[in-house]
XYZ file of C-alpha atoms in Angstrom:
191
model
C 284.703 -95.438 151.190
C 282.043 -95.298 153.931
C 282.603 -92.597 156.529
C 280.640 -91.891 159.696
C 280.422 -88.332 161.007
C 279.858 -87.995 164.754
C 279.505 -84.405 165.929
C 278.875 -83.069 169.380
C 280.060 -80.920 172.213
C 281.992 -83.773 173.899
C 282.168 -81.868 177.203
C 283.755 -84.288 178.139
C 283.866 -87.277 175.771
C 282.998 -90.496 177.594
C 282.697 -94.255 177.159
C 279.104 -93.899 175.928
C 280.372 -91.865 172.961
C 282.998 -94.496 172.210
C 280.582 -97.417 172.424
C 278.061 -95.625 170.219
C 280.824 -94.959 167.674
C 281.885 -98.603 167.785
C 278.317 -99.847 167.299
C 277.812 -97.462 164.354
C 281.115 -98.446 162.743
C 280.321 -102.141 162.924
C 276.635 -101.949 161.958
C 277.184 -99.592 159.014
C 280.429 -101.188 157.817
C 282.262 -97.879 158.089
C 285.821 -97.614 156.872
C 286.375 -94.647 159.157
C 284.492 -92.618 161.743
C 285.224 -88.910 162.163
C 284.584 -87.180 165.479
C 283.726 -83.503 164.970
C 283.770 -81.452 168.182
C 281.538 -78.382 167.866
C 282.740 -74.873 168.599
C 279.289 -73.522 169.488
C 276.112 -75.379 168.621
C 273.308 -73.098 167.356
C 270.744 -74.674 169.680
C 273.029 -74.395 172.711
C 274.058 -70.740 172.431
C 272.593 -70.000 175.861
C 274.315 -73.016 177.427
C 277.850 -72.936 176.022
C 280.367 -75.715 176.694
C 282.137 -75.600 180.030
C 285.577 -76.684 178.807
C 287.248 -74.639 176.084
C 287.026 -75.770 172.464
C 290.740 -76.635 172.466
C 290.436 -78.675 175.681
C 287.434 -80.583 174.299
C 289.294 -81.220 171.039
C 292.288 -82.554 172.970
C 290.071 -84.791 175.128
C 288.507 -86.310 171.988
C 292.007 -86.862 170.553
C 293.030 -88.634 173.748
C 289.831 -90.708 173.822
C 290.314 -92.105 170.308
C 294.116 -92.106 170.079
C 294.442 -95.885 170.284
C 291.958 -96.706 167.513
C 293.014 -96.317 163.875
C 289.342 -96.483 162.790
C 288.691 -93.068 164.316
C 289.892 -89.625 163.308
C 289.155 -86.135 164.536
C 288.197 -83.170 162.396
C 288.711 -79.729 163.929
C 286.824 -77.910 161.145
C 284.124 -76.513 163.417
C 286.547 -75.360 166.081
C 288.859 -73.726 163.532
C 285.872 -72.088 161.806
C 284.845 -70.470 165.092
C 281.376 -69.093 165.658
C 278.298 -71.262 165.306
C 278.767 -74.831 164.074
C 276.360 -75.673 161.260
C 276.265 -79.324 160.223
C 275.615 -78.492 156.570
C 278.866 -76.470 156.372
C 280.829 -79.298 157.975
C 279.348 -81.917 155.636
C 280.141 -79.718 152.614
C 283.758 -79.506 153.734
C 284.023 -83.227 154.521
C 282.544 -84.039 151.098
C 285.226 -81.930 149.418
C 287.967 -83.583 151.519
C 286.645 -87.090 150.743
C 285.387 -87.066 147.134
C 283.287 -90.106 146.299
C 282.887 -91.164 149.921
C 279.459 -92.086 151.280
C 278.902 -90.056 154.439
C 276.706 -91.179 157.337
C 275.672 -88.514 159.841
C 275.194 -90.074 163.284
C 272.234 -88.619 165.160
C 270.339 -89.402 168.315
C 266.647 -90.261 168.015
C 265.749 -87.011 169.761
C 267.865 -85.004 167.313
C 266.106 -86.393 164.234
C 262.811 -84.883 165.381
C 264.315 -81.382 165.168
C 266.469 -81.690 162.064
C 264.051 -79.720 159.904
C 264.859 -76.706 162.083
C 268.545 -76.937 161.210
C 270.222 -74.815 158.555
C 269.497 -76.308 155.115
C 268.185 -79.761 156.160
C 267.563 -80.730 152.528
C 271.221 -80.248 151.684
C 272.234 -82.219 154.783
C 270.176 -85.139 153.473
C 271.847 -84.814 150.055
C 275.326 -84.867 151.539
C 274.883 -87.682 154.054
C 272.690 -90.606 154.960
C 271.109 -89.920 158.338
C 272.092 -92.715 160.727
C 269.766 -92.505 163.715
C 271.304 -94.202 166.717
C 268.581 -96.085 168.560
C 269.756 -96.875 172.061
C 268.066 -100.018 173.186
C 268.750 -103.303 174.821
C 266.236 -104.947 172.491
C 267.103 -107.419 169.807
C 266.535 -106.772 166.160
C 268.259 -105.919 162.949
C 271.327 -103.756 163.601
C 270.380 -101.476 160.673
C 266.852 -100.670 159.531
C 265.850 -98.407 156.642
C 263.606 -95.435 157.476
C 262.269 -92.591 155.358
C 265.091 -90.216 156.387
C 267.956 -92.736 156.285
C 268.639 -95.681 158.561
C 268.336 -96.526 162.226
C 271.245 -98.244 163.909
C 270.740 -100.368 166.990
C 273.241 -99.269 169.638
C 273.731 -100.570 173.146
C 272.219 -98.518 175.926
C 274.817 -96.850 178.107
C 273.458 -94.643 180.855
C 276.300 -92.155 181.179
C 276.289 -88.515 180.205
C 278.712 -85.620 180.106
C 276.411 -83.781 182.517
C 276.656 -86.611 185.038
C 280.454 -86.677 184.722
C 280.705 -82.922 185.314
C 278.406 -83.222 188.350
C 280.492 -86.072 189.774
C 283.659 -84.023 189.386
C 282.080 -80.976 191.064
C 281.038 -83.227 193.948
C 284.564 -84.639 194.257
C 283.533 -88.131 193.103
C 285.547 -90.479 190.914
C 284.929 -90.702 187.171
C 286.978 -93.878 186.743
C 285.255 -96.035 184.137
C 283.167 -93.128 182.825
C 285.925 -91.774 180.558
C 289.131 -93.273 179.147
C 292.051 -93.015 181.585
C 293.859 -90.555 179.298
C 290.856 -88.220 179.417
C 290.586 -88.604 183.183
C 294.268 -87.635 183.561
C 293.784 -84.612 181.264
C 290.733 -83.417 183.219
C 292.666 -83.780 186.482
C 295.785 -82.022 185.156
C 293.751 -79.093 183.790
C 291.420 -78.889 186.790
C 288.375 -79.051 184.514
C 284.772 -79.153 185.773
C 285.668 -78.387 189.394
């Protein structure tokens, strides 16, 4: 079994996350892709998420509810405290014995991975799948020293932009799935 692991704050999850997940699933031939919302990321301690961990978890559930290829793992939220990728990969390896794990990363994230907790063990537990956002043509998957790069479509949308639009009273229709938009509205998030 080939499993993708897509971690992040998801504050809120948006169509860019979903398209990136879809591109990774297709290019890597994944049987399943697991979204892992972070409780608190070690490198973002001074800029914590705006929505609560439970609200972000629920928004990810709503965003992927209609796709059987995606699941959500609440390990990091249940663990509380800082979210270390190595701990999550250890747990996912135990839950999925024999599975080949692919850790989805942005190109910018790869540059700093050696500063993470136990980067050598991370590389043992999962193949690093560096998502290269580009409109260029080329092979969808290319081998690199640290793993593989995966060509993903470029989508210029960010959680920061969505939060700013909401604070300004602008519409986020098309930026997030409708179910997430309804949840944000019902909870009064990001206002």
